[in-house]
XYZ file of C-alpha atoms in Angstrom:
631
model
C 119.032 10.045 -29.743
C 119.191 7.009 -28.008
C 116.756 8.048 -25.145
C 113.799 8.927 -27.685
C 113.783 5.899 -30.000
C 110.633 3.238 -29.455
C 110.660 0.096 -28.884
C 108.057 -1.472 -31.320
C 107.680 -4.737 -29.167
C 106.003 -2.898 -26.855
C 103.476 -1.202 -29.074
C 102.306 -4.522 -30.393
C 101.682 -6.290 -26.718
C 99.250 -3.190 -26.142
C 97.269 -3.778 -28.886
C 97.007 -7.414 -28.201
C 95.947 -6.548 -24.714
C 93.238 -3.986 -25.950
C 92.080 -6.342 -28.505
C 91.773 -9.204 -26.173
C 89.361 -6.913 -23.840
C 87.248 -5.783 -26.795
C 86.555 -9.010 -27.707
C 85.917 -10.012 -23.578
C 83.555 -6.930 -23.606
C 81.583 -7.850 -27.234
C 81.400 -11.453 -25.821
C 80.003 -9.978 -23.001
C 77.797 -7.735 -24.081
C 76.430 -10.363 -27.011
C 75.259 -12.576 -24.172
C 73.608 -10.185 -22.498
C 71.553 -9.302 -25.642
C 71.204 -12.796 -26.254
C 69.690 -13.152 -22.938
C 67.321 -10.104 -23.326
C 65.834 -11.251 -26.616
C 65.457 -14.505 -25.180
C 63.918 -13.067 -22.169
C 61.727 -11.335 -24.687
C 61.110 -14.486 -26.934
C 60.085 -16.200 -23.201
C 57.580 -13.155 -22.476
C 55.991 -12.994 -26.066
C 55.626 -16.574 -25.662
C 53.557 -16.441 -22.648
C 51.352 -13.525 -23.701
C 50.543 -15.018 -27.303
C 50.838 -18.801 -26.547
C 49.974 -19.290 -22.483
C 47.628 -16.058 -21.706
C 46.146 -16.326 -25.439
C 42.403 -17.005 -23.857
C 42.587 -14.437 -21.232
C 44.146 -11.020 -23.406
C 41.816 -12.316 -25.851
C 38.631 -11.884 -23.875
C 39.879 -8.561 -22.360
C 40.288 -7.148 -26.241
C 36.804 -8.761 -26.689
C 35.392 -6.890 -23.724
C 37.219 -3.751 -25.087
C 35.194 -3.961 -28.314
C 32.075 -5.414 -27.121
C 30.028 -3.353 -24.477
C 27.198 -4.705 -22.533
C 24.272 -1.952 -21.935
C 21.902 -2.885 -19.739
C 17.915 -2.399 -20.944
C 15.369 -1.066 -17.859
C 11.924 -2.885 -18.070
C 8.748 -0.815 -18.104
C 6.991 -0.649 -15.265
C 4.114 -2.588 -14.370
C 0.547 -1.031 -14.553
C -1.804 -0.781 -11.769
C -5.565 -0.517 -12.108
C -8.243 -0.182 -10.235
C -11.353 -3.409 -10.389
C -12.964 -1.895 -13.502
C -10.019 -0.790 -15.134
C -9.523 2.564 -14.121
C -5.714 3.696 -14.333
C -4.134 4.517 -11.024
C -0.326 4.174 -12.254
C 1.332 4.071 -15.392
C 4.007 4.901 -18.050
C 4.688 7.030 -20.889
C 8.395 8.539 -22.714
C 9.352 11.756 -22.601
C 12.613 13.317 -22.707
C 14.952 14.452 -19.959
C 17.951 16.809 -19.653
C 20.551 15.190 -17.435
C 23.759 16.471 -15.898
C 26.534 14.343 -15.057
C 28.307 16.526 -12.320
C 31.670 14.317 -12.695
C 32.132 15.870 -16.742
C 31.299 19.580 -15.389
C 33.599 21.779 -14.803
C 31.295 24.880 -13.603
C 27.699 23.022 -12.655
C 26.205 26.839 -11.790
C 27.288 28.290 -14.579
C 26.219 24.960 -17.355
C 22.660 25.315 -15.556
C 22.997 29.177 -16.016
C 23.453 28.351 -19.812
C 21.236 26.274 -20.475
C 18.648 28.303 -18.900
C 18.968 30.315 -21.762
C 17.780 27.665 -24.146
C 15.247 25.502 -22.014
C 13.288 26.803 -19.369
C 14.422 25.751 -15.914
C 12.482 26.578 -12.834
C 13.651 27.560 -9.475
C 11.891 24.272 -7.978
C 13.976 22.275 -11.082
C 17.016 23.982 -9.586
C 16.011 22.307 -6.188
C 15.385 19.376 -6.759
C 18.527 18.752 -8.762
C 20.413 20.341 -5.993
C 18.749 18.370 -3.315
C 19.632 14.819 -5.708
C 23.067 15.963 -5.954
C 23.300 15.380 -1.986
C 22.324 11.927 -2.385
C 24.005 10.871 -5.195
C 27.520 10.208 -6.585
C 29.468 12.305 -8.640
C 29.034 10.072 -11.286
C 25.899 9.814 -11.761
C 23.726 11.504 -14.211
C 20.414 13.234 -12.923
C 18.109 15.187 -14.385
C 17.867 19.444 -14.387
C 14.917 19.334 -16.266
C 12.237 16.741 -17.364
C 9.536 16.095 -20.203
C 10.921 18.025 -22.480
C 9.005 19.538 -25.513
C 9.962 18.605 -29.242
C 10.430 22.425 -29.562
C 13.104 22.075 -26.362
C 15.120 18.979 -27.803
C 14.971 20.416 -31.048
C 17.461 23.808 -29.759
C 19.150 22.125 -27.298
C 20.180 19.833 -30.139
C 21.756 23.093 -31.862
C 23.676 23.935 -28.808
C 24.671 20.153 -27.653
C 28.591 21.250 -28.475
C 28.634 23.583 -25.945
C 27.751 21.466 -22.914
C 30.185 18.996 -21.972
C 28.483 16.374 -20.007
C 24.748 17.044 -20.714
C 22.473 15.009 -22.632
C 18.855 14.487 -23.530
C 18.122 11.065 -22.908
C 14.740 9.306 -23.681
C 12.533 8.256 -20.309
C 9.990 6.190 -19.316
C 8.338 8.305 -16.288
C 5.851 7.142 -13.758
C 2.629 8.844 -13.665
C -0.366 8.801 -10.844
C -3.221 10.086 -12.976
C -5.436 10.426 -9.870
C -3.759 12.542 -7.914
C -4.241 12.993 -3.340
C -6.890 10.413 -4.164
C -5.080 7.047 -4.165
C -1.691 8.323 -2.834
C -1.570 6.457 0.374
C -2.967 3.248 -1.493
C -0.780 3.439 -4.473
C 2.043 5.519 -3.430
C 5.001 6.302 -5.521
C 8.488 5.515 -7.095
C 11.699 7.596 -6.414
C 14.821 7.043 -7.357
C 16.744 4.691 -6.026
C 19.468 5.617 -2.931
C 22.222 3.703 -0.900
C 20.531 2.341 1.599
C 18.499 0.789 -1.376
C 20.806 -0.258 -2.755
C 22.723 -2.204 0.350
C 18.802 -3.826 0.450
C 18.945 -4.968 -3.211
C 22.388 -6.458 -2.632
C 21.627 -7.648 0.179
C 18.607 -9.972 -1.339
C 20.935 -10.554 -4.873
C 18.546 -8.577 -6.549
C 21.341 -5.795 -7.594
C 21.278 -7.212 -11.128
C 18.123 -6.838 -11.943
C 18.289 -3.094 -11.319
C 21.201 -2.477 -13.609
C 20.191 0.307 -15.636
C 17.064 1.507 -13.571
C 16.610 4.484 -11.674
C 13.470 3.985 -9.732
C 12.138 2.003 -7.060
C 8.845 1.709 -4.992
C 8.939 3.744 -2.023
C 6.111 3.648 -0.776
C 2.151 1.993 -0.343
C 1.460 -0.928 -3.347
C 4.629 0.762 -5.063
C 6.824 -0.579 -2.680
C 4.803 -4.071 -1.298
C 4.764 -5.162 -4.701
C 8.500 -3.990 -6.076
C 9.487 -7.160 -7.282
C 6.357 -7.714 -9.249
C 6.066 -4.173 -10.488
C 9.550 -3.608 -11.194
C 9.923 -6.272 -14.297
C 13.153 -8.215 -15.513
C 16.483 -5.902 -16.665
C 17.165 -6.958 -20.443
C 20.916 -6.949 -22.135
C 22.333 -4.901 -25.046
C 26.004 -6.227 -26.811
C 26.970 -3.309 -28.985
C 30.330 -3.362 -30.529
C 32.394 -0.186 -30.494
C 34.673 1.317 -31.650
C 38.322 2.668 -29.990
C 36.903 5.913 -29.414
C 34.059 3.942 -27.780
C 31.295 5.222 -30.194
C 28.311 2.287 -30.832
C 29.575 0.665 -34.628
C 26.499 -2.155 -34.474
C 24.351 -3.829 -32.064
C 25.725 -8.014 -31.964
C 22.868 -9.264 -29.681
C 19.647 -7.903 -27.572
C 18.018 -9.436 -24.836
C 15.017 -7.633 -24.481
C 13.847 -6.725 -20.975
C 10.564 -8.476 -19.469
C 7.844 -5.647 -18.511
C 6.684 -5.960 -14.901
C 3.679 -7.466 -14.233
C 0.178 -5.792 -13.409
C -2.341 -5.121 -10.431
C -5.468 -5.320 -10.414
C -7.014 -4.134 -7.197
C -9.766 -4.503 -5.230
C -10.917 -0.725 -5.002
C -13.390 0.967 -6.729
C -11.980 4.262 -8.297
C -15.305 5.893 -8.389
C -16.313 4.597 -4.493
C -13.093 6.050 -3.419
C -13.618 9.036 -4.991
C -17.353 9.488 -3.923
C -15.363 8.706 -0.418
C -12.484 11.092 -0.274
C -14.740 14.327 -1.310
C -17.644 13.288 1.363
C -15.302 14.424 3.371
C -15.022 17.811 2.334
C -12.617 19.920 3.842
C -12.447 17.584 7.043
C -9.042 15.502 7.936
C -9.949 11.639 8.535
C -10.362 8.211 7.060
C -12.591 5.560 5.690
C -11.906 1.918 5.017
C -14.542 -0.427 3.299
C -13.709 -4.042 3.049
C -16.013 -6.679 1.245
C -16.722 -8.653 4.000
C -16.901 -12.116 2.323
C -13.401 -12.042 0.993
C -11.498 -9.040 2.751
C -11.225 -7.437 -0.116
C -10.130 -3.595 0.305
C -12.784 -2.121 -1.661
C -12.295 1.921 -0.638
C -8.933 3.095 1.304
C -9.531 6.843 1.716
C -7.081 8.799 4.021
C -7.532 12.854 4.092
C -5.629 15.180 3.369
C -3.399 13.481 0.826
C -0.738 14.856 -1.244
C 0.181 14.588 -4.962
C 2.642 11.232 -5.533
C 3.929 12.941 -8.748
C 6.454 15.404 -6.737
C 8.112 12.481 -5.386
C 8.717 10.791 -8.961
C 11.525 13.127 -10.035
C 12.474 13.578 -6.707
C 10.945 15.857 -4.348
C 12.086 19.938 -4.198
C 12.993 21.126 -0.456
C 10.340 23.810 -0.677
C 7.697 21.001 -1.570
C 9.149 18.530 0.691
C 8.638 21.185 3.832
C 5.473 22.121 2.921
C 4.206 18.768 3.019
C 6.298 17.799 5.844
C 5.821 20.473 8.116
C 2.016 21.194 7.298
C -0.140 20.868 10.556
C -2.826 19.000 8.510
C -0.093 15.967 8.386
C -0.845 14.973 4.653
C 2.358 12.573 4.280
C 0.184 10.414 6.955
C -1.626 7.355 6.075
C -4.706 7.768 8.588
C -6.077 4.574 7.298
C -3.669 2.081 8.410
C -0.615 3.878 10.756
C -2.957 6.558 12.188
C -4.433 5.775 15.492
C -7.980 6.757 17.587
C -10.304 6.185 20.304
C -12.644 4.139 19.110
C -15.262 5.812 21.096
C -19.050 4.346 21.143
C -18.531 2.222 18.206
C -16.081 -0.196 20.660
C -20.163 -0.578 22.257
C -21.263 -3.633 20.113
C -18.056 -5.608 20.631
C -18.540 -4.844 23.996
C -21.664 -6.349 24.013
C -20.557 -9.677 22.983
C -18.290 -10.186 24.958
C -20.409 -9.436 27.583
C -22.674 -12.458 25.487
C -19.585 -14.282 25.439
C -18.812 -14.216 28.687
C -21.965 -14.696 30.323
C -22.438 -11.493 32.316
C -25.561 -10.261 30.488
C -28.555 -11.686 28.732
C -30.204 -9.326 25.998
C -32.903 -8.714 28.399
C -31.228 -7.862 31.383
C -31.681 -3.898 31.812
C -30.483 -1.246 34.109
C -31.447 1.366 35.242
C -29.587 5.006 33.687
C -29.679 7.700 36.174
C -27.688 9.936 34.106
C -24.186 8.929 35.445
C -22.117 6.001 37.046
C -20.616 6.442 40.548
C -17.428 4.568 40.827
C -14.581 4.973 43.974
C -16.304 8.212 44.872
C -15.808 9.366 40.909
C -18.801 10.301 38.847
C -18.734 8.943 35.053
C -21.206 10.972 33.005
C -23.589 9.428 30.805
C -23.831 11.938 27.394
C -27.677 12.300 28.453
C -28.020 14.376 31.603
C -30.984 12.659 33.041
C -30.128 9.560 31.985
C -31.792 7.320 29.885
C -33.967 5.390 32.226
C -34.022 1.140 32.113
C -31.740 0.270 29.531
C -31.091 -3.695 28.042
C -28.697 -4.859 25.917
C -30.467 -3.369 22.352
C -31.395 0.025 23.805
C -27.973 0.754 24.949
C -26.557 0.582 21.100
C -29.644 2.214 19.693
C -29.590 5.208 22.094
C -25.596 4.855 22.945
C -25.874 4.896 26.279
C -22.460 5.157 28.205
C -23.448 3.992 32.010
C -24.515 0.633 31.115
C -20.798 0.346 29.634
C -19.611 1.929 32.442
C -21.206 -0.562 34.415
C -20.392 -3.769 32.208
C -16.474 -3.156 32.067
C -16.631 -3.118 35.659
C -17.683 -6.283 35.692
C -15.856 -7.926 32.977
C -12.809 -6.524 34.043
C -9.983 -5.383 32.079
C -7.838 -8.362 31.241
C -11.245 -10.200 29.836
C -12.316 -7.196 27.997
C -8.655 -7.617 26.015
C -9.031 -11.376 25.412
C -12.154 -11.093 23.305
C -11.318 -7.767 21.731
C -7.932 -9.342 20.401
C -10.001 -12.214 18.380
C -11.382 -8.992 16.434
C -8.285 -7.887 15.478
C -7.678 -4.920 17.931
C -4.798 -4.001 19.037
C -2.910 -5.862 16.244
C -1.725 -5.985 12.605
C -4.339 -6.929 10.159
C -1.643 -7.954 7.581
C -2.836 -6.049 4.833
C -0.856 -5.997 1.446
C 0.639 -2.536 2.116
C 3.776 -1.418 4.978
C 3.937 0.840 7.681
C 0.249 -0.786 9.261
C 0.571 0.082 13.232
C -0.671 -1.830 15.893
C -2.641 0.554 17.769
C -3.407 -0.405 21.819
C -5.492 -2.735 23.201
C -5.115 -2.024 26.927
C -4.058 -4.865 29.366
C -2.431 -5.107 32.972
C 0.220 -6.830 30.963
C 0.108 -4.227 28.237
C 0.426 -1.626 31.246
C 3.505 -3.432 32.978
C 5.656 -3.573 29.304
C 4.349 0.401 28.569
C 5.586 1.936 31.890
C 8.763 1.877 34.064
C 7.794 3.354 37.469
C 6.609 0.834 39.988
C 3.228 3.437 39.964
C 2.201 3.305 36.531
C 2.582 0.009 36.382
C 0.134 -0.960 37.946
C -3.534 -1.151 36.880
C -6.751 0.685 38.685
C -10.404 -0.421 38.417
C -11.448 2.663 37.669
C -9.528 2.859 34.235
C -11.293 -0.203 33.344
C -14.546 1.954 33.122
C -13.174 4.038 30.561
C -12.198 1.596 28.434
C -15.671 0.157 28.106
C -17.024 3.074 26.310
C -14.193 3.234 23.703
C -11.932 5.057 25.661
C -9.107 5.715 28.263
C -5.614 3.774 26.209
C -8.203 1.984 23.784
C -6.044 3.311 20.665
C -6.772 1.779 16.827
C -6.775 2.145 13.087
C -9.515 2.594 11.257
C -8.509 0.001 9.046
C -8.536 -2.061 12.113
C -12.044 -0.987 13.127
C -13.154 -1.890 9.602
C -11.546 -5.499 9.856
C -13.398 -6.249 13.226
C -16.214 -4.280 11.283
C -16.059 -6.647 8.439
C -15.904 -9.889 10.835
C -19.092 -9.132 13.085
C -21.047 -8.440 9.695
C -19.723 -12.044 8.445
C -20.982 -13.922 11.758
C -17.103 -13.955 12.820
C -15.822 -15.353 9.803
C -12.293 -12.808 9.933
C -10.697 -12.305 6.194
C -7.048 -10.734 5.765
C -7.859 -6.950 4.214
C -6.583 -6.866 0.807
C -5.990 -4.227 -1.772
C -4.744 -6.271 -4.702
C -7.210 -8.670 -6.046
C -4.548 -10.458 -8.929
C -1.559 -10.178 -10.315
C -1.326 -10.282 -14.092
C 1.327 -11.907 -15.920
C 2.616 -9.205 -19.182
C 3.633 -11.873 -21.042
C 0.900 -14.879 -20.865
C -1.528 -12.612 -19.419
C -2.386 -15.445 -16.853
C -4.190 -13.937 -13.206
C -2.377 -14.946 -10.087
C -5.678 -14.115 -7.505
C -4.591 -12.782 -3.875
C -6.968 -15.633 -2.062
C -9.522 -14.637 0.366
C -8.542 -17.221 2.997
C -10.123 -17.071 6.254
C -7.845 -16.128 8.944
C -10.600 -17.869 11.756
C -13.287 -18.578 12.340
C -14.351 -16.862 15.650
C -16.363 -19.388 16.727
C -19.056 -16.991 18.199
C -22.897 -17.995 19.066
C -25.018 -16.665 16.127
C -27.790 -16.218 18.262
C -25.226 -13.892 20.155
C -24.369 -11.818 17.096
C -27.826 -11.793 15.762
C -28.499 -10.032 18.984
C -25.901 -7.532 18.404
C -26.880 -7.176 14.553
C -30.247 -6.281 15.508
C -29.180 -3.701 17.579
C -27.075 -1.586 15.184
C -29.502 -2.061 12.614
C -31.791 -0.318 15.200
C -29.226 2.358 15.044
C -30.167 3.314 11.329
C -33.670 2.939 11.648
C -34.582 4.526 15.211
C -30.928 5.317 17.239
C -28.503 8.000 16.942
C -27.994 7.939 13.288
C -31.603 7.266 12.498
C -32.012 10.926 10.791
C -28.830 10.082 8.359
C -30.426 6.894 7.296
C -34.001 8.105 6.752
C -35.231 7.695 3.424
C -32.466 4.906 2.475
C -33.877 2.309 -0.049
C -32.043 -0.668 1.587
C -31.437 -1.798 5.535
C -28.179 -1.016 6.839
C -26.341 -1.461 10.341
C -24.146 1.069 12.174
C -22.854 2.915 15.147
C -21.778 6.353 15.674
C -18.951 7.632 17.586
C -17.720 10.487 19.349
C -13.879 10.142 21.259
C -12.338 12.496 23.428
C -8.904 14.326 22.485
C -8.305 15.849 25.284
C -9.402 14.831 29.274
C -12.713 17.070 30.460
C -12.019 17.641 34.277
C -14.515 16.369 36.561
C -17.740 18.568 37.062
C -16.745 20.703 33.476
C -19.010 20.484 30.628
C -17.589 19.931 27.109
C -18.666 22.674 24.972
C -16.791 22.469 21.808
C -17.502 25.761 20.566
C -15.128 26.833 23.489
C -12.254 24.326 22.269
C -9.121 24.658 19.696
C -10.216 22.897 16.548
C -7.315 20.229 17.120
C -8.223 19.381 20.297
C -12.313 18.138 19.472
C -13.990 15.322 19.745
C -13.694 12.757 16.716
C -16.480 11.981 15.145
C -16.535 8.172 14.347
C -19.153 5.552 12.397
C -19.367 1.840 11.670
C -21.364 0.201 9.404
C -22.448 -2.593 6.927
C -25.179 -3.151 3.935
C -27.399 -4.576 3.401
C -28.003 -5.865 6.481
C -29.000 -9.110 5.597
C -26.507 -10.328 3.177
C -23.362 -7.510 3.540
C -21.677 -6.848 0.622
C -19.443 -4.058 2.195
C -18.541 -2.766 5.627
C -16.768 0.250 6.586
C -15.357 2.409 9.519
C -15.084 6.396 9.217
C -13.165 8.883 11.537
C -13.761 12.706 10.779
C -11.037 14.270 12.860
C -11.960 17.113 15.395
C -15.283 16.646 13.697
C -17.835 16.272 16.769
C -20.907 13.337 17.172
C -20.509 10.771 15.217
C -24.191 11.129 13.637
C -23.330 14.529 12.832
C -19.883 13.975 10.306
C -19.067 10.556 10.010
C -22.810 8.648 9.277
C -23.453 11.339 6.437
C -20.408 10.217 5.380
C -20.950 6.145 5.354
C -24.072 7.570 4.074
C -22.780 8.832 0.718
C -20.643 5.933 0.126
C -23.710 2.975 0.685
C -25.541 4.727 -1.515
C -23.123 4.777 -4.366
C -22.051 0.919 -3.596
C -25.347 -0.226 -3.512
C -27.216 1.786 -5.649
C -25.054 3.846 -8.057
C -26.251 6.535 -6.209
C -23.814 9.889 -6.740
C -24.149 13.056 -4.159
C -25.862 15.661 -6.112
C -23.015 17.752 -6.176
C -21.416 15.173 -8.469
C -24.009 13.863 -9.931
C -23.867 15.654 -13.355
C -20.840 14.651 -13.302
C -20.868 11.159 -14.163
């Protein structure tokens, strides 16, 4: 019995022990709650008292959202008003790819409730390339009410697809005025680097577009407007509850250009099916007053960006549409390089107007016969007969004497072989030929260097002689001003939207020449002997007013020695060019132009009949009879 009694003493210093660590542990874990609502207390503190201001503006941000507003576009006209670019809405249906699951099969769908083209199908496929995921582009665009109205019905079933309301660029004239004008596109990333670049990012918030190319592009930043700003509060879902404030966007301003939309097209279809180019500048101010460059394409495939198929037909056609012949394609002058030859021949002293030689028919130089385009020659020949007949030996003869580096001196104050500065990009410079021009082209010791006998080339417009016909116009444009030179200009003012106050493009002189005006009296004379009695005489017969010109014909391809060119035996690309220069009236010019009919033949024979047509509109209101019902 003894051996299973307890001991009660010890039960009771057990429970005292237990006790005494429960109340250790509750102390314990009291403070430790303590501390983590304290810790709490600490945090709340700093979120509500010390980061007040900054949660604050993040829930603000949260419920307000800021939607950028794209300005409308500005207009641009021609000088009496006649649209060349503008706006109007329509609606678009846009994918974003990022919120499709299936983008063959959603385009398969809603092909069954809006039509959508193969070229549509494209285009959006070619834009999805270039842009990010994100982005929404368009699978179709001006949509009918009827078209809106059923996709409406179906809107549930397309994830990601909307129909959003569009202002869309349109070119109502077509190939006419697409070099001049040129388009929009929509914007890409090496546009956008550009933008950033110049801190001009912000302004394109919310647009699409940007110039890409001719006035378009020179004139972006006046076209393109000033973005406006949208605060619309929303809701948690992050649908629109109520518009708080609107900044309305600023509408770019307008141009109003120097062209004549009726000269330009009286222009562009004298040429008929022939490639080429025409510039007419009004010599007194530079002003561009026709900028015609054949074959041209239609600016409003570009605006909604371009469909491969579209794109390689115009890219790969041999007729080179996507070319702007006016200012970045290049040409022998041929014979109309004759009456700048002339005076620097003046100029320089080597001839007097009445000094004549005599024209067998050819020019023998270092045992190498240059032709003259008249077999037998065209007998004694001064300074006036050889631009009224066009005769090449006494310019084979002259450039031997000036020389080369000479020749280059004085054609360079006319503008040759350099940038005019016009108001639109991608102007070349063409080539005026040089011995310096020769060193910087070539690399072997042998081509370096220059030979006499090139030199005689050059003085009848051709060997490297290589220009614009904008350039030709210019230096076209200065002669008929007495050597007054003008920067060529397309745009004549800028209009402000808003105030509608006219910033005018100034027709500053570039320089005055400085030229004898006996010396270009003498050379005035002759070309308006050209028109009355020389090689363009027959074009010009019957013309109400006195005019001045020069025809042209330059070589495409070398003629060995002894051959005859007969062009009936030549590929169609490889003919001569058929070239003209001219100004009217003669007395007091109030335009001057330069033509180049590719692979067209003489001069008299494409080009004049051309410069023809156009005179006789500008001067006299005179339409080609072909048009003339027309009017």
């Amino acid at each position: 019995m003894s051996e299973l009694s307890i001991n009660p003493g010890i039960e009771i210093r057990d429970s005292e022990r237990e006790l005494d660590r429960f109340r250790r542990r509750l102390a314990i874990l009291g403070f430790f709650v303590l501390t983590l609502f304290s810790l709490l207390l600490l945090r709340f503190f700093y979120l509500q008292v010390i980061q007040h201001g900054h949660y604050s503006t993040l829930a603000e941000a949260n419920r307000i959202s800021i939607l950028p507003i794209a300005p409308h576009r500005g207009i641009i006209v021609d000088r009496n008003g006649v649209m060349l670019a503008h706006n109007y809405s329509a609606y678009t249906l846009e994918i974003t790819p990022s919120k499709v699951q299936n983008l063959d099969d959603t385009i398969d769908a809603l092909a069954t409730i809006v039509e959508i083209t193969p070229r549509d199908r494209r285009r959006f496929r070619k834009l999805l390339e270039e842009s990010k995921r994100f982005e929404s582009l368009p699978i179709r665009t001006r949509l009918s009410d009827e078209e809106i109205a059923r996709f409406a019905v179906h809107r549930y079933r397309f994830p990601g697809v909307d129909a959003k309301a569009r202002l869309f660029r349109q070119y109502p004239q077509g190939e006419m005025f697409s070099h001049v004008v040129g388009h929009i596109g929509r914007i890409n990333q090496r546009e956008v680097e550009q933008l950033e670049k110049e801190d001009r990012l912000a302004n394109y918030r919310g647009s699409d577009y940007i110039g890409k190319t001719g006035l378009e592009q020179s004139y972006e930043k006046f076209l393109h407007g000033t973005t406006g700003v949208e605060e619309v509060e929303v809701d948690s879902g992050g649908r629109a509850v109520r518009t708080l404030s609107r900044t309305p966007p600023v509408s770019g301003n307008n141009l109003v250009l120097n062209l004549d939309a009726k000269l330009q097209e009286v222009a562009y279809n004298a040429f008929g099916d022939r490639r080429g180019a025409l510039v007419a500048i009004d010599p007194a101010t530079g002003g561009i007053l026709a900028f015609v460059s054949k074959p041209g394409f239609d600016p409003n495939l570009f605006v909604d960006g371009i469909d491969p198929q579209s794109w390689s037909e115009l890219n790969g056609s041999p007729d080179k549409p996507l070319l702007n012949r006016a200012s970045a394609g290049t040409y022998p002058p041929g014979s109309t390089f004759k009456p700048f030859m002339a005076l620097a021949a003046l100029f320089y002293g080597k001839r007097t107007p009445q000094q004549a030689i005599s024209d067998p028919g050819y020019y023998m130089f270092g045992g190498h016969r240059f032709r003259d385009d008249k077999v037998d020659g065209h007998g004694m020949v001064d300074m006036y007969k050889s631009i009224v007949v066009s005769c090449d030996t006494y310019y084979y003869v002259l450039a031997n004497d000036l020389g080369i580096d000479p020749i280059a001196r004085f054609m360079a104050l006319f503008g040759f072989g350099s940038r005019t500065g016009i108001d639109i990009a991608g102007e070349v410079t063409g080539v005026l030929p040089s011995t310096e021009w020769k060193m910087r082209r070539f690399s072997k010791p042998e081509q370096k260097k220059w030979y006499a006998g090139e030199t005689i080339s050059v003085g009848i417009g051709q060997g490297y002689n290589n220009y614009t016909p904008l350039q030709l116009a210019s230096a076209t444009a200065t002669l008929a001003n007495d050597g007054v030179m003008f920067r060529p200009h397309i745009v004549n003012y800028i209009e402000d939207i808003r105030t509608r106050d006219k910033t005018p493009i100034e027709p500053k002189p570039l320089r005055d020449l400085g030229l004898n005006p006996e010396h270009i009296k003498v050379i005035k004379d002759a070309m308006v002997g050209v028109n009355k009695e020389g090689t363009s005489a027959r074009v010009f017969a019957g013309a109400p007013y006195t005019s001045a010109g020069k025809t042209g014909t330059s070589q495409v391809i070398a003629i060995k020695q002894g051959e005859k060119y007969v062009e009936s035996r030549v590929a169609e690309q490889h003919r001569d060019h058929a070239l003209f220069i001219a100004y009217a009236p003669a007395d007091k010019p109030t335009i001057a132009l330069a033509v180049i009919a590719e692979n067209s033949g003489f001069g008299a024979r494409a080009a004049a009949p051309v410069a023809r047509q156009v005179l006789d509109y500008h001067l006299l209101g005179k339409l080609p009879q072909a048009t003339e019902g027309k009017r």
